[in-house]
C-alpha positions as a LaTeX table, in Angstrom:
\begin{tabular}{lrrr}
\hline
Residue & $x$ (\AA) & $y$ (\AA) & $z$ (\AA) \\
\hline
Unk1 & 3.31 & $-40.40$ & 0.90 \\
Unk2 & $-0.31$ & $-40.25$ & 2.68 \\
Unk3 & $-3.07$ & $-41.74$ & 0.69 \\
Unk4 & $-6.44$ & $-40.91$ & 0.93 \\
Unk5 & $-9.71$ & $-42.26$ & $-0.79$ \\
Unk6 & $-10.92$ & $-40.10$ & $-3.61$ \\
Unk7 & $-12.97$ & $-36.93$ & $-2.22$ \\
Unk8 & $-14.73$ & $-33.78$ & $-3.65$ \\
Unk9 & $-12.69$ & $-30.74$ & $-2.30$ \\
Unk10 & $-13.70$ & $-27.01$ & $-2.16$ \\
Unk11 & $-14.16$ & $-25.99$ & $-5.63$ \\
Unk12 & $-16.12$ & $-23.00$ & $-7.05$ \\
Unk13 & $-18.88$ & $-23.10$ & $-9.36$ \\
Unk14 & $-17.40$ & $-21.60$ & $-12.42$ \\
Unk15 & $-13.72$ & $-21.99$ & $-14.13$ \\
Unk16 & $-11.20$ & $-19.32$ & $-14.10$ \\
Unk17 & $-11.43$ & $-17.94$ & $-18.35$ \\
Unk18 & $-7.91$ & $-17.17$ & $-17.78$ \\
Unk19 & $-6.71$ & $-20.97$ & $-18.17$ \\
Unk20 & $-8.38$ & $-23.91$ & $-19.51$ \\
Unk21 & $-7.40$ & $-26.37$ & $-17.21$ \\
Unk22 & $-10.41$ & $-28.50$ & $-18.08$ \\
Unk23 & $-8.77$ & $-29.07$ & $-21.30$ \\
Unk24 & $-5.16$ & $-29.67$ & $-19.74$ \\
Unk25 & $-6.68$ & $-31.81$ & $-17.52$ \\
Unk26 & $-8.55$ & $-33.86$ & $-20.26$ \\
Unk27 & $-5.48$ & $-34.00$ & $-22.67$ \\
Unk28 & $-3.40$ & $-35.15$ & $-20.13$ \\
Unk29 & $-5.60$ & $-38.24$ & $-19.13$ \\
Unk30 & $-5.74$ & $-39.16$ & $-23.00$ \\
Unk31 & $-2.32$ & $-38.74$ & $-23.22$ \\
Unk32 & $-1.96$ & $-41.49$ & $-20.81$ \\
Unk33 & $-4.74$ & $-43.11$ & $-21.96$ \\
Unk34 & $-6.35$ & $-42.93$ & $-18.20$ \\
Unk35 & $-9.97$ & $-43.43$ & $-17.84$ \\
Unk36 & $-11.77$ & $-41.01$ & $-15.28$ \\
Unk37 & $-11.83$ & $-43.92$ & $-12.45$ \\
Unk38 & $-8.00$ & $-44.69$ & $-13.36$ \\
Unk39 & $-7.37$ & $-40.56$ & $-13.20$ \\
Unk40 & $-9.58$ & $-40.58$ & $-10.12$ \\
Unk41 & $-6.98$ & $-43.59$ & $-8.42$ \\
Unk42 & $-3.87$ & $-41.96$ & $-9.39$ \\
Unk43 & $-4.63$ & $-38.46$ & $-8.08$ \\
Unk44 & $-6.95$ & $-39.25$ & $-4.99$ \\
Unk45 & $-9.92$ & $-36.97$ & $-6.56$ \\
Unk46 & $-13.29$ & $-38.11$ & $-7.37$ \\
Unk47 & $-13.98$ & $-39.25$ & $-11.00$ \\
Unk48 & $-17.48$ & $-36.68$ & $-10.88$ \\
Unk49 & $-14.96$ & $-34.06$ & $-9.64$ \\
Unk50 & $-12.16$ & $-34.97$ & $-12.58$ \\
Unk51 & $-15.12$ & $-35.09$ & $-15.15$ \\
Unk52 & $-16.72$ & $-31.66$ & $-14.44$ \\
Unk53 & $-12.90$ & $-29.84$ & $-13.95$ \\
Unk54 & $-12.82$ & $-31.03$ & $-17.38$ \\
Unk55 & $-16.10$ & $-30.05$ & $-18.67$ \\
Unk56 & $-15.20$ & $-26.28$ & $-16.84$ \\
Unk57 & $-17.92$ & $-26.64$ & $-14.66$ \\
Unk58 & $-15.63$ & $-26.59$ & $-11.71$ \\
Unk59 & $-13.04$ & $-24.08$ & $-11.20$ \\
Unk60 & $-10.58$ & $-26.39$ & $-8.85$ \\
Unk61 & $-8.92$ & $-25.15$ & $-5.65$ \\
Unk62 & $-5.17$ & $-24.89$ & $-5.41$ \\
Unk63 & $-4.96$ & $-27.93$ & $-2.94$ \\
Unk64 & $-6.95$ & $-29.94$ & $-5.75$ \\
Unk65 & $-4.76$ & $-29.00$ & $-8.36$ \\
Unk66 & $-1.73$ & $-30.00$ & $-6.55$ \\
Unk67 & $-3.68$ & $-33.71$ & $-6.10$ \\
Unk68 & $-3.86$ & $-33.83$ & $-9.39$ \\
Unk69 & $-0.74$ & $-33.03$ & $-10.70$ \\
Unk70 & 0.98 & $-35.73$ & $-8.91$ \\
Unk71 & $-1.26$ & $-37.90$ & $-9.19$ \\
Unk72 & 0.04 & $-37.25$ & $-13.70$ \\
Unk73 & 3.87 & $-36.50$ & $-12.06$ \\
Unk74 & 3.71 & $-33.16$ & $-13.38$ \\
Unk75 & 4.37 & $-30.15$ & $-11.75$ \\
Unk76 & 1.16 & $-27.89$ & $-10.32$ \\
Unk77 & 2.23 & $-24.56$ & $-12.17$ \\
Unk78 & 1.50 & $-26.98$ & $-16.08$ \\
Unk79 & $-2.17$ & $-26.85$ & $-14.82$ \\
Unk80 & $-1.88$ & $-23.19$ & $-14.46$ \\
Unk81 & 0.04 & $-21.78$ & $-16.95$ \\
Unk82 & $-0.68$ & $-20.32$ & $-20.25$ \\
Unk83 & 3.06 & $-21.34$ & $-21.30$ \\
Unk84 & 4.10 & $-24.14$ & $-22.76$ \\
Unk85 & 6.56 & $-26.19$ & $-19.49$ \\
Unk86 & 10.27 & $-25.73$ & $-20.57$ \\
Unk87 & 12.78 & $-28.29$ & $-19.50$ \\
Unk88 & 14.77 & $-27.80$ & $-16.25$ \\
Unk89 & 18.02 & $-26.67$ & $-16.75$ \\
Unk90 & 21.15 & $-28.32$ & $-14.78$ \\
Unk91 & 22.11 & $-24.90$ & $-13.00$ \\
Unk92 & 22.87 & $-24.51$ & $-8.98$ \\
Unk93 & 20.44 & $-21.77$ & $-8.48$ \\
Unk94 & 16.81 & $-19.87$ & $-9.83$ \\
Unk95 & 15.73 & $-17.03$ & $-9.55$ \\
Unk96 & 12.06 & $-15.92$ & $-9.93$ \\
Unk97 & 10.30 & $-12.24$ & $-10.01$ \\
Unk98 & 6.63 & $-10.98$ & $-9.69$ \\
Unk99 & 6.36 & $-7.56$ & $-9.82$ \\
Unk100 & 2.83 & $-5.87$ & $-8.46$ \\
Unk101 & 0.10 & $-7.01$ & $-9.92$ \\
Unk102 & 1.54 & $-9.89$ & $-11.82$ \\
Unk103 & 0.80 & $-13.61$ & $-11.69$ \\
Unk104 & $-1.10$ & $-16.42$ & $-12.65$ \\
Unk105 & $-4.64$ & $-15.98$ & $-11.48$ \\
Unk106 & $-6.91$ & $-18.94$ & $-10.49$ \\
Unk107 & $-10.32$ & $-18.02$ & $-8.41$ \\
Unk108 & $-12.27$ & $-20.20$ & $-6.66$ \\
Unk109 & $-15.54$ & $-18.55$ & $-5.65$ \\
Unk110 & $-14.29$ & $-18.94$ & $-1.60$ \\
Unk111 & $-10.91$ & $-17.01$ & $-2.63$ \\
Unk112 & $-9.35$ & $-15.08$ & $-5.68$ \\
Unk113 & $-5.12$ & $-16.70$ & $-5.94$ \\
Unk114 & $-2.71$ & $-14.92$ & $-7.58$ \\
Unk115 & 0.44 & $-17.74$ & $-7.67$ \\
Unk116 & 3.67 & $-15.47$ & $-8.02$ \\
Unk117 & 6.92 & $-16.17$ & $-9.33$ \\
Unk118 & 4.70 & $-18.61$ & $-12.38$ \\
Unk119 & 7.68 & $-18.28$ & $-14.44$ \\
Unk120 & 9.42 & $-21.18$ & $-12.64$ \\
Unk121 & 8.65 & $-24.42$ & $-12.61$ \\
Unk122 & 9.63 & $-27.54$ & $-10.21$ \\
Unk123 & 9.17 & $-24.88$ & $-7.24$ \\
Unk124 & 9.76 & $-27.05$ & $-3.84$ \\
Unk125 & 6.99 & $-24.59$ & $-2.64$ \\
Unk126 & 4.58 & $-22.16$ & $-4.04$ \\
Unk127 & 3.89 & $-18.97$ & $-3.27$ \\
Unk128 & 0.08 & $-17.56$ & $-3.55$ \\
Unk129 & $-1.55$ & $-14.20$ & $-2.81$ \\
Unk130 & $-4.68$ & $-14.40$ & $-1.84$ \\
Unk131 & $-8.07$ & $-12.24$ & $-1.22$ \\
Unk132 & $-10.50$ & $-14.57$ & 0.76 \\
Unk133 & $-13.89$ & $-13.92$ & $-0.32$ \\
Unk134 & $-15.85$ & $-16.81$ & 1.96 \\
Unk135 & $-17.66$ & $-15.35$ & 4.81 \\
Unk136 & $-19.05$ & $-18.88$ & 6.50 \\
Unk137 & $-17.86$ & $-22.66$ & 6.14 \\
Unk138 & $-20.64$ & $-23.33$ & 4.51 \\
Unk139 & $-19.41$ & $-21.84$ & 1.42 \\
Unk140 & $-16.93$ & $-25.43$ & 1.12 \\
Unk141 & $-18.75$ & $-27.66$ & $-0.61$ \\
Unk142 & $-15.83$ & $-29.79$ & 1.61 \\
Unk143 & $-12.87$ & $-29.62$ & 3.74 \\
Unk144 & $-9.93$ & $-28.83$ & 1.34 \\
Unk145 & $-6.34$ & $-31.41$ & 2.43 \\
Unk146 & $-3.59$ & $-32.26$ & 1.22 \\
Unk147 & $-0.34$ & $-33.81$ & 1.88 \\
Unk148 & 1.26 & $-30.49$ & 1.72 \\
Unk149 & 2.54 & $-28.03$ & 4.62 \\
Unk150 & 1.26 & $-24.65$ & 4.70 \\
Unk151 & 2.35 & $-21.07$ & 5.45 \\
Unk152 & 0.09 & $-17.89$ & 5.90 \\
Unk153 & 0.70 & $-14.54$ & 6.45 \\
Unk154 & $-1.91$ & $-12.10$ & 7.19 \\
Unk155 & $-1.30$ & $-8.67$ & 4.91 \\
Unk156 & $-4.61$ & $-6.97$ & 5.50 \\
Unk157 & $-7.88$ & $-7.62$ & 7.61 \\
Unk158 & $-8.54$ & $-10.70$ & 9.78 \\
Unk159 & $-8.97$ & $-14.21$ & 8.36 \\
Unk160 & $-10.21$ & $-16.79$ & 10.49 \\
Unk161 & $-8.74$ & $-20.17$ & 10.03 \\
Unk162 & $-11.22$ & $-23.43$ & 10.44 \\
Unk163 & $-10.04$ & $-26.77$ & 11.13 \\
Unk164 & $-11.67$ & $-30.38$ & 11.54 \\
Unk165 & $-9.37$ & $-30.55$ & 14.92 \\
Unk166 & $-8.71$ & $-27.40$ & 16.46 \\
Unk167 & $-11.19$ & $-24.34$ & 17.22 \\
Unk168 & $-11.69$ & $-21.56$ & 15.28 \\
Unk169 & $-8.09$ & $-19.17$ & 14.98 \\
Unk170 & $-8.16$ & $-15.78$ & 14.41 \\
Unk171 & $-5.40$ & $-14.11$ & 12.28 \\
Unk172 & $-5.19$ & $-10.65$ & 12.21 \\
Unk173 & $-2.48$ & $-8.23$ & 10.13 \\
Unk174 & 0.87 & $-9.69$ & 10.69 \\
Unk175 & $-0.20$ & $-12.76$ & 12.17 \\
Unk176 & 0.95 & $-15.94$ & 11.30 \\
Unk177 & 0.41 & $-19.57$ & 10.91 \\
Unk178 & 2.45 & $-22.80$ & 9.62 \\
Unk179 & 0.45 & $-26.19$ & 9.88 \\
Unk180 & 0.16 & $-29.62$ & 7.96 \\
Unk181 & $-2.95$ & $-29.57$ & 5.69 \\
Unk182 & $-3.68$ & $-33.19$ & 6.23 \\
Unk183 & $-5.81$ & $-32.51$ & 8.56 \\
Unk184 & $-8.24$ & $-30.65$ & 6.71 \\
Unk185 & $-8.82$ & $-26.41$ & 7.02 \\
Unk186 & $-10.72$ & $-23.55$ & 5.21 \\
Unk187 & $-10.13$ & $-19.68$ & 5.61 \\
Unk188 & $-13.04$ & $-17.23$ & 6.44 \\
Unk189 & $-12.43$ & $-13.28$ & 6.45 \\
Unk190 & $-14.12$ & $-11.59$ & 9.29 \\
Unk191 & $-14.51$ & $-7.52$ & 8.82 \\
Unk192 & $-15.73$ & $-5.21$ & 6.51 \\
Unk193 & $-13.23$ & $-5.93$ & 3.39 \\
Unk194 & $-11.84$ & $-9.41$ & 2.57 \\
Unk195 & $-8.92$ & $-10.43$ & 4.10 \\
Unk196 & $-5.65$ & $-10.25$ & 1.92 \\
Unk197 & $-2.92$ & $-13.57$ & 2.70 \\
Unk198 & 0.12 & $-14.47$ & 1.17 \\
Unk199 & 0.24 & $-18.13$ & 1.96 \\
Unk200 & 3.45 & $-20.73$ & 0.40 \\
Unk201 & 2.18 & $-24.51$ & 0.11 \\
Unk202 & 5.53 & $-27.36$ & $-0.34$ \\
Unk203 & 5.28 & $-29.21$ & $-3.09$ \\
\hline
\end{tabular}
């Protein structure tokens, strides 16, 4: 797995009511019996950044989220979900439904996520719907990455993908892109509405 040296990521300025991750978050580090700078090594986030998730002060991003929960081995969805996490089962298949307008919500500031199919946990991948809200990269407070691949899909309006390597894309309804988020992106809509995405991320 890629390491990186603990980093702020995109993060909005308020947390999402719907979940207290702050208080996941902190119950899980006392579980363990982590400090903030031992948390902060294990995940590959900043101690400040751990500290105000857990103080609500941050609301984190998805790719932050997924940091942290392997940085505590746990799977992303137990930092998301009102539910207490139920053992995996020994079976050969899953199945897993959202019907419109369901899912787990989690809003950033830069985008509002809906993650579908919350119901089932130790997902190889995750699937999010998205409205991006951000207008300009200067809305990241940082460039989001991860060790994670990523999938979008364009569903309404145009969304234009930045990157730290590549020029500016843009993504238009139906469009398309898969890359590796190691190399650091944010999203942008460009029109008169935000853009709508569905987007999967591997776990």
């Amino acid at each position: 797995m890629k390491t990186r040296p603990a980093a702020d990521l995109n993060d909005g300025d308020a947390a999402d009511p719907s979940v207290d991750v702050g208080a996941k978050l902190y119950a899980l580090r006392k579980e363990r019996g982590w400090t903030l700078q031992e948390a902060a090594r294990a995940t590959t986030v900043s101690a400040s950044t751990l500290s105000k998730v857990e103080r609500n002060e941050l609301s984190p991003t998805i790719a932050t989220i997924q940091r942290i929960s392997r940085g505590f081995g746990i799977d992303l969805l137990s930092l998301l979900a009102e539910v207490e996490e139920q053992p995996a089962l020994a079976l050969s298949g899953c199945r897993s439904i959202s019907r419109a307008g369901s899912g787990n919500a989690h809003n950033t500031g830069t985008c509002d996520n809906t993650l579908l199919c919350a119901d089932l946990k130790h997902k190889r991948m995750v699937p999010i719907h998205t409205r991006v809200l951000a207008r300009s990269v200067d809305e990241y407070k940082a460039w989001p990455n991860n060790d994670a691949d990523i999938f979008v899909y364009v569903l309404k309006g145009t969304v234009v993908i930045h990157s730290q390597i590549y020029e500016p894309l843009t993504l238009n309804e139906g469009d398309s892109i898969y890359y590796d988020a190691s190399g650091g992106y944010v999203w942008t809509s460009e029109g008169p509405e935000p853009a709508e995405v569905i987007w999967v991320i591997s776990n």
